[in-house]
Tab-separated table of C-alpha atoms and ligand atoms in Angstrom:
chain	number	residue	atom	x	y	z
A	95	UNK	CA	-0.219	-0.046	0.242
A	96	UNK	CA	1.423	3.042	-0.765
A	97	UNK	CA	-0.226	6.953	0.493
A	98	UNK	CA	-0.230	9.836	-1.475
A	99	UNK	CA	-1.320	13.520	-0.049
A	100	UNK	CA	-3.319	16.001	-1.144
A	101	UNK	CA	-3.658	19.397	0.642
A	102	UNK	CA	-6.341	21.460	-1.017
A	103	UNK	CA	-5.914	24.346	0.940
A	104	UNK	CA	-2.293	24.910	-0.233
A	105	UNK	CA	-2.739	26.324	-3.056
A	106	UNK	CA	1.667	25.973	-4.669
A	107	UNK	CA	1.416	27.967	-8.510
A	108	UNK	CA	-0.956	28.958	-11.287
A	109	UNK	CA	-0.607	25.762	-14.175
A	110	UNK	CA	-0.838	27.367	-17.349
A	111	UNK	CA	-2.559	25.684	-20.245
A	112	UNK	CA	-0.197	26.138	-22.630
A	113	UNK	CA	1.694	23.797	-20.397
A	114	UNK	CA	0.058	22.255	-22.666
A	115	UNK	CA	0.956	23.586	-25.875
A	116	UNK	CA	2.070	21.486	-29.174
A	117	UNK	CA	4.241	22.569	-32.193
A	118	UNK	CA	3.460	22.113	-35.736
A	119	UNK	CA	6.436	22.449	-38.495
A	120	UNK	CA	7.325	22.132	-41.722
A	121	UNK	CA	9.023	18.549	-41.462
A	122	UNK	CA	7.502	15.117	-43.297
A	123	UNK	CA	3.504	15.586	-43.387
A	124	UNK	CA	2.667	17.602	-39.891
A	125	UNK	CA	1.698	20.828	-42.017
A	126	UNK	CA	0.876	19.612	-45.264
A	127	UNK	CA	-1.043	16.494	-45.438
A	128	UNK	CA	-1.062	15.811	-41.417
A	129	UNK	CA	-3.201	19.839	-40.491
A	130	UNK	CA	-3.325	21.408	-44.069
A	131	UNK	CA	-5.034	19.759	-47.088
A	132	UNK	CA	-5.870	22.679	-48.928
A	133	UNK	CA	-8.831	23.603	-49.883
A	134	UNK	CA	-9.152	21.788	-52.796
A	135	UNK	CA	-8.732	18.592	-51.473
A	136	UNK	CA	-11.726	15.867	-50.868
A	137	UNK	CA	-11.149	15.178	-47.633
A	138	UNK	CA	-12.625	17.289	-46.146
A	139	UNK	CA	-11.791	20.831	-44.079
A	140	UNK	CA	-12.107	24.601	-44.053
A	141	UNK	CA	-9.963	26.643	-45.848
A	142	UNK	CA	-8.096	23.966	-46.668
A	143	UNK	CA	-7.233	22.177	-42.698
A	144	UNK	CA	-8.474	19.456	-41.992
A	145	UNK	CA	-12.057	18.919	-39.753
A	146	UNK	CA	-11.233	16.021	-38.508
A	147	UNK	CA	-7.915	17.228	-37.327
A	148	UNK	CA	-9.110	20.347	-36.366
A	149	UNK	CA	-12.196	19.084	-34.595
A	150	UNK	CA	-9.203	16.787	-32.302
A	151	UNK	CA	-7.931	19.147	-31.334
A	152	UNK	CA	-10.124	21.613	-29.959
A	153	UNK	CA	-11.665	18.644	-27.735
A	154	UNK	CA	-7.706	18.734	-26.194
A	155	UNK	CA	-7.869	22.064	-25.780
A	156	UNK	CA	-5.285	22.662	-27.613
A	157	UNK	CA	-3.937	26.064	-25.957
A	158	UNK	CA	-1.026	27.146	-28.347
A	159	UNK	CA	-0.049	26.394	-31.302
A	160	UNK	CA	4.286	26.864	-32.262
A	161	UNK	CA	5.374	27.095	-35.923
A	162	UNK	CA	7.049	27.063	-38.471
A	163	UNK	CA	10.027	25.844	-36.834
A	164	UNK	CA	12.049	23.967	-35.480
A	165	UNK	CA	14.966	23.911	-37.383
A	166	UNK	CA	12.943	25.272	-40.773
A	167	UNK	CA	12.371	28.084	-38.655
A	168	UNK	CA	16.174	29.690	-39.066
A	169	UNK	CA	15.986	29.319	-42.790
A	170	UNK	CA	12.045	30.161	-43.035
A	171	UNK	CA	11.790	33.651	-45.366
A	172	UNK	CA	7.833	34.807	-44.630
A	173	UNK	CA	7.439	37.041	-47.408
A	174	UNK	CA	7.911	33.418	-49.903
A	175	UNK	CA	4.807	32.654	-47.721
A	176	UNK	CA	2.713	35.169	-48.841
A	177	UNK	CA	0.568	36.262	-51.528
A	178	UNK	CA	-1.059	34.654	-54.412
A	179	UNK	CA	-0.498	30.713	-53.807
A	180	UNK	CA	0.589	30.185	-57.332
A	181	UNK	CA	3.528	32.922	-57.572
A	182	UNK	CA	4.944	31.674	-53.976
A	183	UNK	CA	8.106	30.632	-54.441
A	184	UNK	CA	9.477	27.210	-53.915
A	185	UNK	CA	12.329	26.467	-51.562
A	186	UNK	CA	13.952	23.471	-50.480
A	187	UNK	CA	13.618	21.920	-46.982
A	188	UNK	CA	17.259	20.895	-46.489
A	189	UNK	CA	16.542	20.155	-43.396
A	190	UNK	CA	14.149	17.864	-43.446
A	191	UNK	CA	14.185	15.526	-46.142
A	192	UNK	CA	15.104	18.221	-48.999
A	193	UNK	CA	11.404	17.721	-50.465
A	194	UNK	CA	10.011	20.516	-51.912
A	195	UNK	CA	8.127	23.579	-50.059
A	196	UNK	CA	4.893	25.218	-52.085
A	197	UNK	CA	4.702	27.881	-49.213
A	198	UNK	CA	1.304	27.205	-50.584
A	199	UNK	CA	0.809	27.289	-46.437
A	200	UNK	CA	2.099	30.516	-45.118
A	201	UNK	CA	1.256	33.274	-42.562
A	202	UNK	CA	-2.310	33.737	-42.883
A	203	UNK	CA	-2.253	30.199	-42.786
A	204	UNK	CA	-1.361	29.670	-39.938
A	205	UNK	CA	-3.373	32.330	-38.183
A	206	UNK	CA	-7.022	30.431	-39.453
A	207	UNK	CA	-5.513	27.661	-38.509
A	208	UNK	CA	-5.151	28.846	-35.278
A	209	UNK	CA	-8.137	30.820	-35.536
A	210	UNK	CA	-10.550	27.838	-36.363
A	211	UNK	CA	-8.846	26.046	-33.301
A	212	UNK	CA	-9.033	29.165	-31.224
A	213	UNK	CA	-5.746	28.866	-29.202
A	214	UNK	CA	-2.984	31.207	-29.131
A	215	UNK	CA	0.059	31.435	-31.533
A	216	UNK	CA	3.209	30.627	-30.668
A	217	UNK	CA	5.779	31.540	-33.836
A	218	UNK	CA	9.604	31.584	-33.874
A	219	UNK	CA	11.239	34.706	-35.859
A	220	UNK	CA	14.552	34.018	-38.187
A	221	UNK	CA	17.787	34.694	-36.660
A	222	UNK	CA	20.019	31.648	-38.281
A	223	UNK	CA	19.640	33.121	-42.223
A	224	UNK	CA	17.545	36.386	-41.764
A	225	UNK	CA	17.665	39.987	-40.968
A	226	UNK	CA	17.021	42.378	-38.109
A	227	UNK	CA	14.531	43.706	-41.016
A	228	UNK	CA	12.850	40.771	-42.692
A	229	UNK	CA	11.843	39.768	-38.364
A	230	UNK	CA	11.586	43.294	-36.936
A	231	UNK	CA	8.611	43.512	-40.537
A	232	UNK	CA	7.181	40.515	-39.887
A	233	UNK	CA	5.999	41.700	-36.859
A	234	UNK	CA	4.560	44.350	-38.438
A	235	UNK	CA	3.067	42.668	-40.970
A	236	UNK	CA	0.911	40.218	-38.270
A	237	UNK	CA	0.349	42.869	-35.561
A	238	UNK	CA	-0.289	46.534	-36.348
A	239	UNK	CA	-3.101	48.252	-36.895
A	240	UNK	CA	-2.193	51.403	-38.686
A	241	UNK	CA	-0.871	52.564	-41.971
A	242	UNK	CA	2.572	51.430	-42.668
A	243	UNK	CA	4.868	49.494	-45.486
A	244	UNK	CA	4.142	46.074	-43.938
A	245	UNK	CA	0.259	46.515	-42.744
A	246	UNK	CA	-1.389	48.058	-45.810
A	247	UNK	CA	1.062	44.624	-47.450
A	248	UNK	CA	-1.064	42.964	-45.280
A	249	UNK	CA	-4.581	44.114	-45.899
A	250	UNK	CA	-3.246	43.921	-50.066
A	251	UNK	CA	-3.583	40.550	-49.126
A	252	UNK	CA	-6.472	40.132	-48.323
A	253	UNK	CA	-6.048	40.283	-44.580
A	254	UNK	CA	-7.728	43.905	-43.193
A	255	UNK	CA	-7.115	43.032	-39.172
A	256	UNK	CA	-3.932	42.363	-37.494
A	257	UNK	CA	-3.634	39.088	-35.390
A	258	UNK	CA	-2.485	38.735	-32.652
A	259	UNK	CA	0.575	36.723	-31.834
A	260	UNK	CA	0.958	35.316	-28.023
A	261	UNK	CA	4.540	34.078	-28.440
A	262	UNK	CA	7.499	34.607	-30.390
A	263	UNK	CA	10.533	33.124	-30.608
A	264	UNK	CA	14.498	34.707	-31.069
A	265	UNK	CA	15.561	32.042	-33.300
A	266	UNK	CA	15.423	28.100	-32.512
A	267	UNK	CA	18.382	26.077	-31.246
A	268	UNK	CA	20.835	28.231	-32.570
A	269	UNK	CA	23.934	26.769	-30.121
A	270	UNK	CA	23.504	23.831	-33.740
A	271	UNK	CA	20.308	24.190	-36.888
A	272	UNK	CA	20.290	27.828	-35.943
A	273	UNK	CA	23.444	29.045	-36.506
A	274	UNK	CA	26.135	27.334	-34.811
A	275	UNK	CA	26.054	30.313	-32.079
A	276	UNK	CA	28.027	30.628	-29.300
A	277	UNK	CA	26.047	32.078	-25.477
A	278	UNK	CA	27.646	35.276	-25.454
A	279	UNK	CA	27.456	35.596	-29.228
A	280	UNK	CA	23.170	35.053	-29.600
A	281	UNK	CA	22.761	36.528	-26.173
A	282	UNK	CA	24.268	39.548	-28.222
A	283	UNK	CA	22.290	38.562	-31.147
A	284	UNK	CA	18.696	38.423	-28.971
A	285	UNK	CA	19.149	41.377	-27.996
A	286	UNK	CA	19.433	43.035	-31.530
A	287	UNK	CA	16.676	41.385	-32.426
A	288	UNK	CA	14.065	41.201	-29.711
A	289	UNK	CA	14.960	44.613	-30.341
A	290	UNK	CA	12.726	45.399	-33.411
A	291	UNK	CA	10.136	42.701	-32.265
A	292	UNK	CA	7.738	45.605	-31.566
A	293	UNK	CA	4.952	45.738	-29.268
A	294	UNK	CA	2.462	47.334	-31.392
A	295	UNK	CA	-1.070	46.173	-29.090
A	296	UNK	CA	-0.033	47.244	-26.277
A	297	UNK	CA	-3.269	45.558	-24.818
A	298	UNK	CA	-1.838	42.202	-26.072
A	299	UNK	CA	2.018	42.757	-25.561
A	300	UNK	CA	3.718	39.505	-27.241
A	301	UNK	CA	6.241	37.236	-25.044
A	302	UNK	CA	9.205	36.957	-25.953
A	303	UNK	CA	11.604	33.445	-25.691
A	304	UNK	CA	15.384	33.853	-26.475
A	305	UNK	CA	16.878	30.393	-27.549
A	306	UNK	CA	17.966	28.211	-24.185
A	307	UNK	CA	19.601	24.464	-24.218
A	308	UNK	CA	19.902	21.583	-25.823
A	309	UNK	CA	18.823	19.013	-22.207
A	310	UNK	CA	21.713	19.531	-20.019
A	311	UNK	CA	23.804	22.507	-21.725
A	312	UNK	CA	23.752	24.569	-19.328
A	313	UNK	CA	26.491	26.678	-19.946
A	314	UNK	CA	24.140	27.912	-22.920
A	315	UNK	CA	21.350	28.967	-20.806
A	316	UNK	CA	24.002	30.820	-18.441
A	317	UNK	CA	26.042	31.957	-21.086
A	318	UNK	CA	22.753	33.580	-22.881
A	319	UNK	CA	21.317	35.414	-19.289
A	320	UNK	CA	24.764	36.931	-18.732
A	321	UNK	CA	24.838	38.773	-21.897
A	322	UNK	CA	21.280	39.131	-22.069
A	323	UNK	CA	20.847	40.074	-18.119
A	324	UNK	CA	24.207	42.642	-18.654
A	325	UNK	CA	22.666	46.184	-17.538
A	326	UNK	CA	19.322	44.837	-18.488
A	327	UNK	CA	18.405	43.390	-15.033
A	328	UNK	CA	15.111	44.935	-14.765
A	329	UNK	CA	14.356	44.713	-18.088
A	330	UNK	CA	14.727	40.777	-17.359
A	331	UNK	CA	17.149	40.299	-20.252
A	332	UNK	CA	14.478	41.958	-22.746
A	333	UNK	CA	13.109	38.582	-22.368
A	334	UNK	CA	9.694	36.703	-20.985
A	335	UNK	CA	10.756	33.336	-21.225
A	336	UNK	CA	14.020	31.472	-22.517
A	337	UNK	CA	13.077	27.804	-23.769
A	338	UNK	CA	15.006	24.575	-22.975
A	339	UNK	CA	15.330	21.590	-25.567
A	340	UNK	CA	15.047	17.883	-24.587
A	341	UNK	CA	14.028	14.547	-26.433
A	342	UNK	CA	13.709	10.919	-24.985
A	343	UNK	CA	15.045	8.484	-26.565
A	344	UNK	CA	15.808	4.776	-25.937
A	345	UNK	CA	18.567	4.674	-27.357
A	346	UNK	CA	21.008	6.719	-28.866
A	347	UNK	CA	21.158	9.456	-31.728
A	348	UNK	CA	23.056	6.580	-33.521
A	349	UNK	CA	20.550	4.402	-32.251
A	350	UNK	CA	16.970	5.388	-31.176
A	351	UNK	CA	15.423	1.992	-30.972
A	352	UNK	CA	12.138	1.204	-32.155
A	353	UNK	CA	8.582	2.742	-31.105
A	354	UNK	CA	6.948	-0.628	-30.921
A	355	UNK	CA	9.420	-3.661	-31.017
A	356	UNK	CA	10.829	-3.579	-27.907
A	357	UNK	CA	11.180	-5.229	-23.989
A	358	UNK	CA	11.174	-4.334	-20.943
A	359	UNK	CA	14.423	-3.092	-20.576
A	360	UNK	CA	13.782	-0.547	-23.350
A	361	UNK	CA	10.314	0.321	-21.021
A	362	UNK	CA	12.482	1.281	-18.189
A	363	UNK	CA	14.921	2.740	-20.002
A	364	UNK	CA	13.153	5.008	-21.557
A	365	UNK	CA	11.547	6.066	-18.725
A	366	UNK	CA	14.063	6.755	-16.820
A	367	UNK	CA	15.306	9.023	-19.443
A	368	UNK	CA	12.242	10.538	-19.234
A	369	UNK	CA	12.044	11.744	-16.013
A	370	UNK	CA	15.533	13.992	-16.218
A	371	UNK	CA	13.199	15.713	-17.447
A	372	UNK	CA	13.036	17.260	-13.749
A	373	UNK	CA	16.972	17.619	-13.031
A	374	UNK	CA	16.655	19.408	-16.194
A	375	UNK	CA	13.832	21.887	-14.985
A	376	UNK	CA	15.439	22.453	-11.203
A	377	UNK	CA	19.070	22.848	-12.822
A	378	UNK	CA	17.818	25.300	-16.219
A	379	UNK	CA	16.094	27.355	-13.584
A	380	UNK	CA	18.985	27.397	-10.736
A	381	UNK	CA	20.671	29.653	-13.151
A	382	UNK	CA	17.921	31.924	-14.314
A	383	UNK	CA	17.160	31.912	-10.624
A	384	UNK	CA	21.319	33.925	-10.149
A	385	UNK	CA	19.867	36.480	-13.208
A	386	UNK	CA	16.088	37.031	-12.291
A	387	UNK	CA	15.333	36.671	-8.814
A	388	UNK	CA	12.319	37.723	-8.912
A	389	UNK	CA	11.010	34.961	-11.430
A	390	UNK	CA	9.529	36.944	-14.083
A	391	UNK	CA	10.950	34.722	-16.617
A	392	UNK	CA	9.687	31.964	-17.636
A	393	UNK	CA	10.567	28.408	-18.481
A	394	UNK	CA	10.041	27.663	-22.131
A	395	UNK	CA	10.547	23.254	-23.049
A	396	UNK	CA	9.359	24.664	-26.335
A	397	UNK	CA	10.289	20.391	-27.845
A	398	UNK	CA	9.572	17.537	-25.681
A	399	UNK	CA	9.303	13.895	-26.040
A	400	UNK	CA	9.825	11.088	-27.546
A	401	UNK	CA	12.316	10.169	-30.611
A	402	UNK	CA	12.627	7.316	-32.010
A	403	UNK	CA	13.819	5.623	-35.340
A	404	UNK	CA	11.152	5.952	-38.940
A	405	UNK	CA	8.809	3.912	-39.056
A	406	UNK	CA	9.969	0.927	-41.481
A	407	UNK	CA	9.806	1.207	-44.534
A	408	UNK	CA	9.236	5.655	-44.565
A	409	UNK	CA	11.582	8.629	-45.536
A	410	UNK	CA	13.780	8.789	-42.696
A	411	UNK	CA	13.910	12.337	-42.993
A	412	UNK	CA	10.041	12.657	-41.670
A	413	UNK	CA	10.477	11.350	-38.487
A	414	UNK	CA	6.850	9.354	-38.539
A	415	UNK	CA	7.135	7.042	-35.282
A	416	UNK	CA	4.061	4.790	-33.870
A	417	UNK	CA	2.894	5.490	-30.485
A	418	UNK	CA	2.371	3.074	-27.333
A	419	UNK	CA	1.449	3.086	-24.078
A	420	UNK	CA	5.347	3.918	-23.210
A	421	UNK	CA	4.050	6.680	-25.010
A	422	UNK	CA	1.124	7.341	-22.885
A	423	UNK	CA	3.360	6.713	-19.398
A	424	UNK	CA	6.095	9.539	-20.917
A	425	UNK	CA	2.890	12.123	-21.389
A	426	UNK	CA	1.693	11.864	-18.577
A	427	UNK	CA	5.472	11.822	-16.404
A	428	UNK	CA	6.295	14.908	-18.299
A	429	UNK	CA	2.450	16.434	-18.088
A	430	UNK	CA	3.110	15.347	-14.264
A	431	UNK	CA	6.504	17.130	-13.882
A	432	UNK	CA	5.372	20.375	-15.952
A	433	UNK	CA	2.602	20.442	-13.498
A	434	UNK	CA	4.693	21.029	-9.892
A	435	UNK	CA	7.447	22.811	-11.261
A	436	UNK	CA	4.401	25.657	-12.900
A	437	UNK	CA	5.871	28.537	-10.689
A	438	UNK	CA	8.930	27.788	-13.950
A	439	UNK	CA	7.805	26.665	-16.527
A	440	UNK	CA	4.906	28.549	-18.081
A	441	UNK	CA	5.068	26.488	-21.525
A	442	UNK	CA	5.642	23.522	-23.033
A	443	UNK	CA	5.139	22.491	-26.598
A	444	UNK	CA	5.314	18.459	-27.223
A	445	UNK	CA	6.671	17.449	-30.662
A	446	UNK	CA	4.643	17.264	-32.830
A	447	UNK	CA	1.186	18.234	-33.662
A	448	UNK	CA	0.390	15.054	-36.005
A	449	UNK	CA	2.981	13.042	-38.144
A	450	UNK	CA	6.272	13.494	-36.802
A	451	UNK	CA	8.220	12.086	-33.695
A	452	UNK	CA	5.605	11.788	-30.521
A	453	UNK	CA	2.244	12.859	-32.547
A	454	UNK	CA	-1.517	12.943	-30.704
A	455	UNK	CA	-2.347	12.667	-34.118
A	456	UNK	CA	-1.613	10.126	-37.416
A	457	UNK	CA	-3.475	10.236	-40.625
A	458	UNK	CA	-2.988	7.919	-44.024
A	459	UNK	CA	-4.742	10.122	-46.544
A	460	UNK	CA	-8.487	10.375	-45.603
A	461	UNK	CA	-7.726	8.343	-41.704
A	462	UNK	CA	-7.104	9.543	-39.181
A	463	UNK	CA	-5.923	7.663	-35.538
A	464	UNK	CA	-5.972	9.840	-31.877
A	465	UNK	CA	-2.227	7.997	-30.384
A	466	UNK	CA	-2.207	6.573	-27.186
A	467	UNK	CA	-1.039	10.437	-26.332
A	468	UNK	CA	-3.571	12.169	-27.723
A	469	UNK	CA	-5.988	10.339	-24.678
A	470	UNK	CA	-3.576	11.943	-21.972
A	471	UNK	CA	-3.203	14.599	-22.950
A	472	UNK	CA	-7.791	14.508	-23.416
A	473	UNK	CA	-7.196	13.424	-19.225
A	474	UNK	CA	-4.585	15.957	-18.249
A	475	UNK	CA	-7.237	18.985	-19.707
A	476	UNK	CA	-8.241	20.095	-16.241
A	477	UNK	CA	-5.208	20.667	-15.080
A	478	UNK	CA	-5.353	23.834	-17.606
A	479	UNK	CA	-6.040	27.325	-16.132
A	480	UNK	CA	-6.049	25.357	-12.237
A	481	UNK	CA	-4.697	25.865	-9.176
A	482	UNK	CA	-1.581	23.372	-8.184
A	483	UNK	CA	-2.160	21.812	-4.996
A	484	UNK	CA	0.140	20.222	-2.586
A	485	UNK	CA	0.391	16.373	-3.380
A	486	UNK	CA	2.995	14.147	-1.919
A	487	UNK	CA	2.798	10.060	-3.219
A	488	UNK	CA	5.030	7.172	-1.542
A	489	UNK	CA	6.985	5.872	-4.009
A	490	UNK	CA	9.364	2.450	-4.168
A	491	UNK	CA	12.173	1.916	-7.044
A	492	UNK	CA	11.622	-0.580	-9.907
A	493	UNK	CA	13.102	-2.096	-12.513
A	494	UNK	CA	16.073	-4.318	-13.400
A	495	UNK	CA	19.169	-2.269	-14.353
A	496	UNK	CA	20.425	-0.320	-11.356
A	497	UNK	CA	20.937	2.743	-13.553
A	498	UNK	CA	17.226	3.011	-15.288
A	499	UNK	CA	15.955	2.692	-12.019
A	500	UNK	CA	12.522	5.186	-11.774
A	501	UNK	CA	9.468	5.607	-8.738
A	502	UNK	CA	6.668	3.123	-9.749
A	503	UNK	CA	4.241	6.262	-9.507
A	504	UNK	CA	4.134	9.852	-9.911
A	505	UNK	CA	1.121	11.845	-9.841
A	506	UNK	CA	0.037	15.305	-9.643
A	507	UNK	CA	-2.850	17.455	-7.775
A	508	UNK	CA	-5.245	20.723	-9.018
A	509	UNK	CA	-7.810	22.589	-8.324
A	510	UNK	CA	-10.009	22.994	-11.561
A	511	UNK	CA	-12.300	26.277	-12.646
A	512	UNK	CA	-14.827	23.296	-12.817
A	513	UNK	CA	-13.961	22.949	-8.180
A	514	UNK	CA	-12.907	19.177	-8.911
A	515	UNK	CA	-10.274	17.704	-7.545
A	516	UNK	CA	-8.389	16.695	-10.754
A	517	UNK	CA	-5.694	14.096	-9.749
A	518	UNK	CA	-3.131	12.642	-12.497
A	519	UNK	CA	-1.265	9.477	-11.565
A	520	UNK	CA	1.622	7.355	-13.545
A	521	UNK	CA	2.208	3.936	-12.785
A	522	UNK	CA	5.522	2.861	-14.337
A	523	UNK	CA	5.669	-1.000	-13.936
A	524	UNK	CA	5.912	-2.871	-16.687
A	525	UNK	CA	4.334	-5.577	-14.381
A	526	UNK	CA	2.842	-4.344	-10.935
A	527	UNK	CA	-0.973	-3.016	-10.234
A	528	UNK	CA	-0.280	-1.025	-6.179
A	529	UNK	CA	-3.122	-0.515	-4.001
A	530	UNK	CA	-2.776	3.011	-3.811
A	531	UNK	CA	-4.371	5.012	-0.510
A	532	UNK	CA	-5.385	9.263	-1.852
A	533	UNK	CA	-6.090	10.919	1.772
A	534	UNK	CA	-7.155	14.792	1.205
A	535	UNK	CA	-6.680	16.814	4.285
A	536	UNK	CA	-9.304	17.776	6.560
A	537	UNK	CA	-11.899	17.456	3.170
A	538	UNK	CA	-14.182	14.919	2.388
A	539	UNK	CA	-15.098	13.005	-1.221
A	540	UNK	CA	-18.475	13.772	-2.370
A	541	UNK	CA	-18.055	11.324	-5.741
A	542	UNK	CA	-15.297	11.113	-7.684
A	543	UNK	CA	-14.805	9.591	-11.382
A	544	UNK	CA	-12.489	8.411	-12.864
A	545	UNK	CA	-10.377	7.400	-16.230
A	546	UNK	CA	-7.522	5.311	-17.452
A	547	UNK	CA	-5.812	4.698	-20.275
A	548	UNK	CA	-3.638	1.278	-20.503
A	549	UNK	CA	-2.322	-1.826	-22.420
A	550	UNK	CA	0.372	-3.727	-23.191
A	551	UNK	CA	3.314	-2.401	-23.375
A	552	UNK	CA	3.928	-1.825	-27.375
A	553	UNK	CA	0.006	-1.553	-27.682
A	554	UNK	CA	-0.425	1.291	-29.753
A	555	UNK	CA	-3.140	2.303	-32.598
A	556	UNK	CA	-3.796	1.542	-35.947
A	557	UNK	CA	-6.160	2.725	-39.029
A	558	UNK	CA	-6.767	-0.976	-39.114
A	559	UNK	CA	-7.815	-0.829	-35.675
A	560	UNK	CA	-7.624	2.956	-33.699
A	561	UNK	CA	-9.303	1.916	-30.750
A	562	UNK	CA	-6.567	-0.312	-29.038
A	563	UNK	CA	-5.863	2.162	-26.502
A	564	UNK	CA	-8.301	4.381	-25.540
A	565	UNK	CA	-9.193	6.199	-22.716
A	566	UNK	CA	-11.102	4.101	-20.605
A	567	UNK	CA	-13.895	4.826	-17.844
A	568	UNK	CA	-12.260	3.421	-14.075
A	569	UNK	CA	-13.569	1.525	-11.370
A	570	UNK	CA	-11.143	-0.064	-9.289
A	571	UNK	CA	-11.477	2.953	-6.778
A	572	UNK	CA	-13.781	3.125	-3.436
A	573	UNK	CA	-14.794	6.107	-1.676
A	574	UNK	CA	-14.791	6.127	2.057
A	575	UNK	CA	-14.464	9.733	3.613
A	576	UNK	CA	-11.565	12.271	3.374
A	577	UNK	CA	-9.737	8.842	1.701
A	578	UNK	CA	-10.255	6.569	-1.597
A	579	UNK	CA	-8.447	3.644	-2.783
A	580	UNK	CA	-7.383	2.977	-5.228
A	581	UNK	CA	-6.400	-0.379	-7.495
A	582	UNK	CA	-3.792	1.371	-10.243
A	583	UNK	CA	-3.268	-0.928	-13.046
A	584	UNK	CA	0.373	-1.436	-14.876
A	585	UNK	CA	1.234	0.541	-17.153
A	586	UNK	CA	-1.247	3.314	-17.139
A	587	UNK	CA	-1.998	6.871	-16.523
A	588	UNK	CA	-4.828	8.105	-14.728
A	589	UNK	CA	-7.288	10.616	-14.124
A	590	UNK	CA	-9.425	11.660	-10.819
A	591	UNK	CA	-12.371	14.516	-10.701
A	592	UNK	CA	-12.968	14.552	-7.200
A	593	UNK	CA	-15.695	16.418	-6.555
A	594	UNK	CA	-16.037	18.416	-2.546
B	45	AHR	O1	11.711	18.323	-33.553
B	45	AHR	C1	12.344	17.948	-35.187
B	45	AHR	C2	13.828	19.320	-34.789
B	45	AHR	O2	13.375	19.116	-33.476
B	45	AHR	C3	13.436	20.337	-34.463
B	45	AHR	O3	13.648	21.197	-35.957
B	45	AHR	C4	14.582	20.847	-33.747
B	45	AHR	O4	14.650	22.339	-33.836
B	45	AHR	C5	15.279	19.862	-32.666
B	45	AHR	O5	16.324	20.044	-33.393
């Protein structure tokens, strides 16, 4: 029996909806086919956006979408993607498969997608191969409501009103694909480029995001902050957020491992690697604390998720992979970690939305399938805009290889906007169910509703069997006063909605 304590009276912070954000890049079949099929497609669409995909994403309350990359962002020239489609320039997508990018999905299309989804926009600018002027003019094009060369151009292209840009990234992975810069050089460039990311709409100031580190590259965070904060402490280094990228690979970059063909060893290795996210957040946050004592700057985990070998027979540059119960666990574990660190983590964007890496949706022609990761996001959506509660679960270490041992359980709890307490739990054991005693301090429980995503380690959804892994009603619990006794199944992610 493991004890699990929740103190409903001790609120620990606000969980931004954006902790459940997403990322869409011009990569493989994410944008084209996955999200955008064009107005003339026989796949049902509204203004070119797939209706099935948009409806599924609205269901999970997608809070924010990042675009156009990724590595693609630093070679994207936004003016190639506006105006009549037949006149738009074609380019080679050098990073992702060397395919022709016809720019038929550009700024107007992205903003139309954001409108249909009802989510916030996160636009990633090009510092690697773009000029300050180009970045500055993009922001003017999108957000200026008046007479100016770029606002006039937007109107000529059929959009009278400006759009809202909620988040703007000044470059992406500039330590690598975004220009191979050093932290000091990037930090100085950041100061310069962000100067011209103007806030044309005082009611909607743009949340500016500096390019942060890859995984445990702590020197990058420190070096960028040292340059950006120099004599700019009161302006918080000119940034509202700094990013962090961390992918979970069962193996290494040379041999990542299969998405579906794996055993128990890989199960625990992968879960233990994903748990490293917690240390990463804490250590990057500790560096931020040196510069930003009053916690104004957010840590933005704008790329996270699993990265496996591509599905056999698919283009290696398209990063198309399947998604199993192991991915469901990885999603649940990470979302619990983000909740627990909501004081610093202000946004997180799983990579990527459709057909790329740890997607919530896969498509094939007219068919669409929701992955196990989708069903986890659907259960966790109740944490959006909720208040994190003080909570703690007793755990033990499990897994045969000492180096890759993991706690058997993770959890987070929040007081939702609906007045209910929402608890999300993950059971990392590949074999064992656990008896859990969840105690709500001084708070009698009126009723509980529960759902679980579970299955065999490799269980996944295919176009022929799309409902193998879904969130199902869960009834293996008993309520008495302020206690809930739960049998948490092996390999599961659970959501409890507790009426108090
Ligand atoms: O998500 C795929 C790629 O991973 C992104 O383009 C890049 O930012 C990261 O290396």
